C-alpha atoms as a printed R data frame, in Angstrom:
    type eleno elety resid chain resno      x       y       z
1   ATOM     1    CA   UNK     A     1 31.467  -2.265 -19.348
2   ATOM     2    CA   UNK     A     2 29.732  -2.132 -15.961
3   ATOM     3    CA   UNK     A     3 27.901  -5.081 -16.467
4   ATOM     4    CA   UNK     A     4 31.249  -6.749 -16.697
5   ATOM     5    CA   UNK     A     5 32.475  -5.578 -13.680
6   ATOM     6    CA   UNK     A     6 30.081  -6.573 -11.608
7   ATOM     7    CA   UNK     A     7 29.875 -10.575 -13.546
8   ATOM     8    CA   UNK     A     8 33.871 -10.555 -12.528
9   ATOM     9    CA   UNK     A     9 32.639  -9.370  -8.942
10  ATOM    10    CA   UNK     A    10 30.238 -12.423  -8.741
11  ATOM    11    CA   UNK     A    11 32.466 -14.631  -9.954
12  ATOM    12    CA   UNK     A    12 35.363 -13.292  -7.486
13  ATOM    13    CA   UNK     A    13 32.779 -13.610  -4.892
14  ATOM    14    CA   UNK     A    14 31.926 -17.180  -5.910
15  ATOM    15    CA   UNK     A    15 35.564 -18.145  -6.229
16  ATOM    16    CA   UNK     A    16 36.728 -16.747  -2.530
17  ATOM    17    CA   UNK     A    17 33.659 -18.794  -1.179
18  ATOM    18    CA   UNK     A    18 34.630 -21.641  -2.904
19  ATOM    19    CA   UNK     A    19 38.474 -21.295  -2.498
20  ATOM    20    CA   UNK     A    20 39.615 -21.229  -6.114
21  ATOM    21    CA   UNK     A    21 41.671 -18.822  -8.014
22  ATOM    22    CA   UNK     A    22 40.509 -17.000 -10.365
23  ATOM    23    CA   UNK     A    23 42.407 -15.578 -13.791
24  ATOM    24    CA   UNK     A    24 43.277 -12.171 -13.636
25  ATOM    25    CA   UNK     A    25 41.015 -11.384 -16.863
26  ATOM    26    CA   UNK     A    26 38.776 -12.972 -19.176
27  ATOM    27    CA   UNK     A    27 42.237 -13.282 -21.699
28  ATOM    28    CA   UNK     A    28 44.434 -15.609 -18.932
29  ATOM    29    CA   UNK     A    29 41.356 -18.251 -18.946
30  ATOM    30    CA   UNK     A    30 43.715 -20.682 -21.058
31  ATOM    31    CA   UNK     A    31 46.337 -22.017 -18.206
32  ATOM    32    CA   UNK     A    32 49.462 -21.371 -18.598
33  ATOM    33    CA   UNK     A    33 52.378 -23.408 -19.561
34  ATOM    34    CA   UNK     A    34 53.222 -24.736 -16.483
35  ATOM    35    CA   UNK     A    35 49.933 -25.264 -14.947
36  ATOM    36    CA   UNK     A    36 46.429 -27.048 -16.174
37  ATOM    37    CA   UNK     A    37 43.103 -27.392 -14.931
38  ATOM    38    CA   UNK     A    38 44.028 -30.771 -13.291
39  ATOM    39    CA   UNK     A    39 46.141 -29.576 -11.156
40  ATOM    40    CA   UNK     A    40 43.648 -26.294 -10.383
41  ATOM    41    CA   UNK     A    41 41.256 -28.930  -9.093
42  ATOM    42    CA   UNK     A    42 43.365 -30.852  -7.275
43  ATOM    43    CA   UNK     A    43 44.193 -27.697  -5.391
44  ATOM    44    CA   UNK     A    44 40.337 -27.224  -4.831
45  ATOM    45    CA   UNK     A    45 40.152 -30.452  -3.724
46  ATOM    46    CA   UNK     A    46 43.008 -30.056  -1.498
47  ATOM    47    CA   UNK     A    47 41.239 -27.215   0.364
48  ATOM    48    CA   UNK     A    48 38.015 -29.096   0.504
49  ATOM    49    CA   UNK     A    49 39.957 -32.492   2.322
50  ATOM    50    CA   UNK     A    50 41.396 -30.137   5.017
51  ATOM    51    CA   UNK     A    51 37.869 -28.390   6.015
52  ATOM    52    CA   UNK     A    52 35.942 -32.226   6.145
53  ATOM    53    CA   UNK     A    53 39.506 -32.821   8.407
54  ATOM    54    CA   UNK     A    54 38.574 -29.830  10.823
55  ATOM    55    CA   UNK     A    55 34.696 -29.800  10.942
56  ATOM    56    CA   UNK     A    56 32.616 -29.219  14.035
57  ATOM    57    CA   UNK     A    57 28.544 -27.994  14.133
58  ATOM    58    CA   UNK     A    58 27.738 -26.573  17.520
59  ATOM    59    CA   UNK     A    59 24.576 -25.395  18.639
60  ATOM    60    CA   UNK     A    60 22.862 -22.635  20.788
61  ATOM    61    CA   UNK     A    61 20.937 -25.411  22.873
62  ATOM    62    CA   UNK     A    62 21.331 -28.707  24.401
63  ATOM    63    CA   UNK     A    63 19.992 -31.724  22.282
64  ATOM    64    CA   UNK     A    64 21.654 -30.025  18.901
65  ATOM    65    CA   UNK     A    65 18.406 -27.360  18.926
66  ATOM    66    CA   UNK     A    66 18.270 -23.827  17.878
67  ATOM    67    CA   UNK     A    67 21.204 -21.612  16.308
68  ATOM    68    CA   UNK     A    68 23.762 -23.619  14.766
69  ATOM    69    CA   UNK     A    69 27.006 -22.671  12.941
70  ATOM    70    CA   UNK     A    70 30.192 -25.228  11.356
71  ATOM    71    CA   UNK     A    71 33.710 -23.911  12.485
72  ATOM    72    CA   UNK     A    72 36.445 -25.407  10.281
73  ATOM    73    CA   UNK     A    73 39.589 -23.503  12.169
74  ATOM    74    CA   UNK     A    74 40.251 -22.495  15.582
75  ATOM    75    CA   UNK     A    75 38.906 -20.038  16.893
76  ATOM    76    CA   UNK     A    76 40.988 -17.951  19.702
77  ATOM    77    CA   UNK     A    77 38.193 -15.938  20.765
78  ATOM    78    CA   UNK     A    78 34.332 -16.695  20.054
79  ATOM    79    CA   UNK     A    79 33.541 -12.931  21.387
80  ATOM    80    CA   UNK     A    80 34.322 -11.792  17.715
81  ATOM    81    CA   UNK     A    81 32.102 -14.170  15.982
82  ATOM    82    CA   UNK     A    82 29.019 -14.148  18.453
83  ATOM    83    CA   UNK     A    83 29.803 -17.656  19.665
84  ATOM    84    CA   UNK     A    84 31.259 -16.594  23.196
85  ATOM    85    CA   UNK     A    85 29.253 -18.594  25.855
86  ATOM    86    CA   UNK     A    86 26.510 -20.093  23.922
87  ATOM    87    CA   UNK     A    87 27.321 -23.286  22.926
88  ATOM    88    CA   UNK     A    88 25.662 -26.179  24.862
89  ATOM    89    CA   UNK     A    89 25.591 -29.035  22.190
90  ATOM    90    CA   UNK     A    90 27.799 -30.055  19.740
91  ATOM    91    CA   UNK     A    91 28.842 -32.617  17.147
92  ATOM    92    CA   UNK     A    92 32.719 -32.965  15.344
93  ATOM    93    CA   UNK     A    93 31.775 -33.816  12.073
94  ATOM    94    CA   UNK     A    94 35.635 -34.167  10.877
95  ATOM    95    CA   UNK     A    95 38.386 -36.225  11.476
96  ATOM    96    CA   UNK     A    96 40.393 -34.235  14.323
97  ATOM    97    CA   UNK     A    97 39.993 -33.980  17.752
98  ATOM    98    CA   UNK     A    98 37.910 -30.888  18.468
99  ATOM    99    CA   UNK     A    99 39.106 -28.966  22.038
100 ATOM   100    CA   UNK     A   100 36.636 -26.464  23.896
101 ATOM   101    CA   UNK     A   101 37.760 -24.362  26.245
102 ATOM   102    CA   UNK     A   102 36.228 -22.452  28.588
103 ATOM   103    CA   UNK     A   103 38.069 -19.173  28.472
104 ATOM   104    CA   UNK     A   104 39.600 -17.222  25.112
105 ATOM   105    CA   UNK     A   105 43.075 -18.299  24.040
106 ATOM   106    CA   UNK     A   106 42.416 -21.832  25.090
107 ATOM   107    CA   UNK     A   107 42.678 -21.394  28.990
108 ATOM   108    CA   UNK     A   108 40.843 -22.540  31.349
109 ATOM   109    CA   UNK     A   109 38.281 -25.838  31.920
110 ATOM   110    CA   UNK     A   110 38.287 -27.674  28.584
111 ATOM   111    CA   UNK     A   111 36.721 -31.291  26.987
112 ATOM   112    CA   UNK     A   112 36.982 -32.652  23.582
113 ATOM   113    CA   UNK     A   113 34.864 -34.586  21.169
114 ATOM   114    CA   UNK     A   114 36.968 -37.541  18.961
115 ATOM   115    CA   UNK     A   115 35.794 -37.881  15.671
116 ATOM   116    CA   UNK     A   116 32.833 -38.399  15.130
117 ATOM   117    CA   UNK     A   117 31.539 -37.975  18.996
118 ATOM   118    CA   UNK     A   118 29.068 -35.812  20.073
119 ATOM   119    CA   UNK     A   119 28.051 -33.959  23.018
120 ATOM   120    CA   UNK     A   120 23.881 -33.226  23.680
121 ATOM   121    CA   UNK     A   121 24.617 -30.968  26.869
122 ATOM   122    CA   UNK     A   122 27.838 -28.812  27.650
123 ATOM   123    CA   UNK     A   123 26.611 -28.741  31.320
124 ATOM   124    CA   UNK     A   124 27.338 -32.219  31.938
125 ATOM   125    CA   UNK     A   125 31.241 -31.002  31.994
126 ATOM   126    CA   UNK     A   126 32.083 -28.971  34.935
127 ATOM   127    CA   UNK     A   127 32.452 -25.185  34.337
128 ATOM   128    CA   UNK     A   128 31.260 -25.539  30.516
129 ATOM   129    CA   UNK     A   129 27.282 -25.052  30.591
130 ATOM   130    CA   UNK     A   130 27.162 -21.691  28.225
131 ATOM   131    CA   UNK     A   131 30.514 -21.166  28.670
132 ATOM   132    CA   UNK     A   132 32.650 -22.118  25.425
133 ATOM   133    CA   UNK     A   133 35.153 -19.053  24.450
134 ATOM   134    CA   UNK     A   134 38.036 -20.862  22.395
135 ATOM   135    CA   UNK     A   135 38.093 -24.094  20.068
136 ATOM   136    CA   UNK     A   136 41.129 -25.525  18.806
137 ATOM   137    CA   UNK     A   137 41.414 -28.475  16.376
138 ATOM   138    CA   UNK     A   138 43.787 -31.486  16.887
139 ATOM   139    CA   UNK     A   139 45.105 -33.515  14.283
């Protein structure tokens, strides 16, 4: 019985990280009447079109070097993600307009990267050299 807790846990931990649902026990695996697996994986597919629509890689350094990490939302405040005044290179990866602002809540200086543009050094925009503390995507 334990063992088959902790197979559901991986596969509940597997599912959230992919972003698909999961039945509520091995017995509702069939779909149900109204639904079927096609339309389950268009709903994956779904999730997967909006994160390659919001999709930016930033990086510690200038010249896309060091730490790295992909935001696919906006983020109001970097403090609470350990992003806050550390980015100095970045690349938008998606198909929105990716804002950076210099202070949390999207206040203060700001630039943007189009889709597809990218940025080797956040100190060639005044007031945003290791500064970054809000992103918000624009589509």
């Amino acid at each position: 019985m334990r063992i088959r807790h902790i197979a559901a846990a991986g596969a509940a931990t597997a599912a959230l990280t992919l972003g698909v649902a999961l039945p509520a026990s091995a017995s509702d695996a069939q779909p149900s009447a109204g639904r079927s697996h096609a339309v389950a994986a268009h709903d994956a597919s779904d999730l997967g079109a909006l994160a390659a629509k919001r999709k930016v890689k930033v990086y510690q350094d200038a010249k896309y070097k060091n730490r790295n990490t992909t935001f696919t939302e906006n983020m109001r405040n970097l403090k609470h993600d350990g992003w806050n005044d550390t980015i100095s290179s970045a690349q938008n990866q998606g198909k929105c307009t990716v804002v950076f602002y210099q202070h949390s809540n999207y206040h203060g200086a700001k630039f943007s990267l189009a889709k597809g543009e990218k940025e080797p050094h956040f100190g060639d925009h005044p007031h945003m050299s290791d500064a970054t503390s809000s992103i918000k995507f624009r589509c």
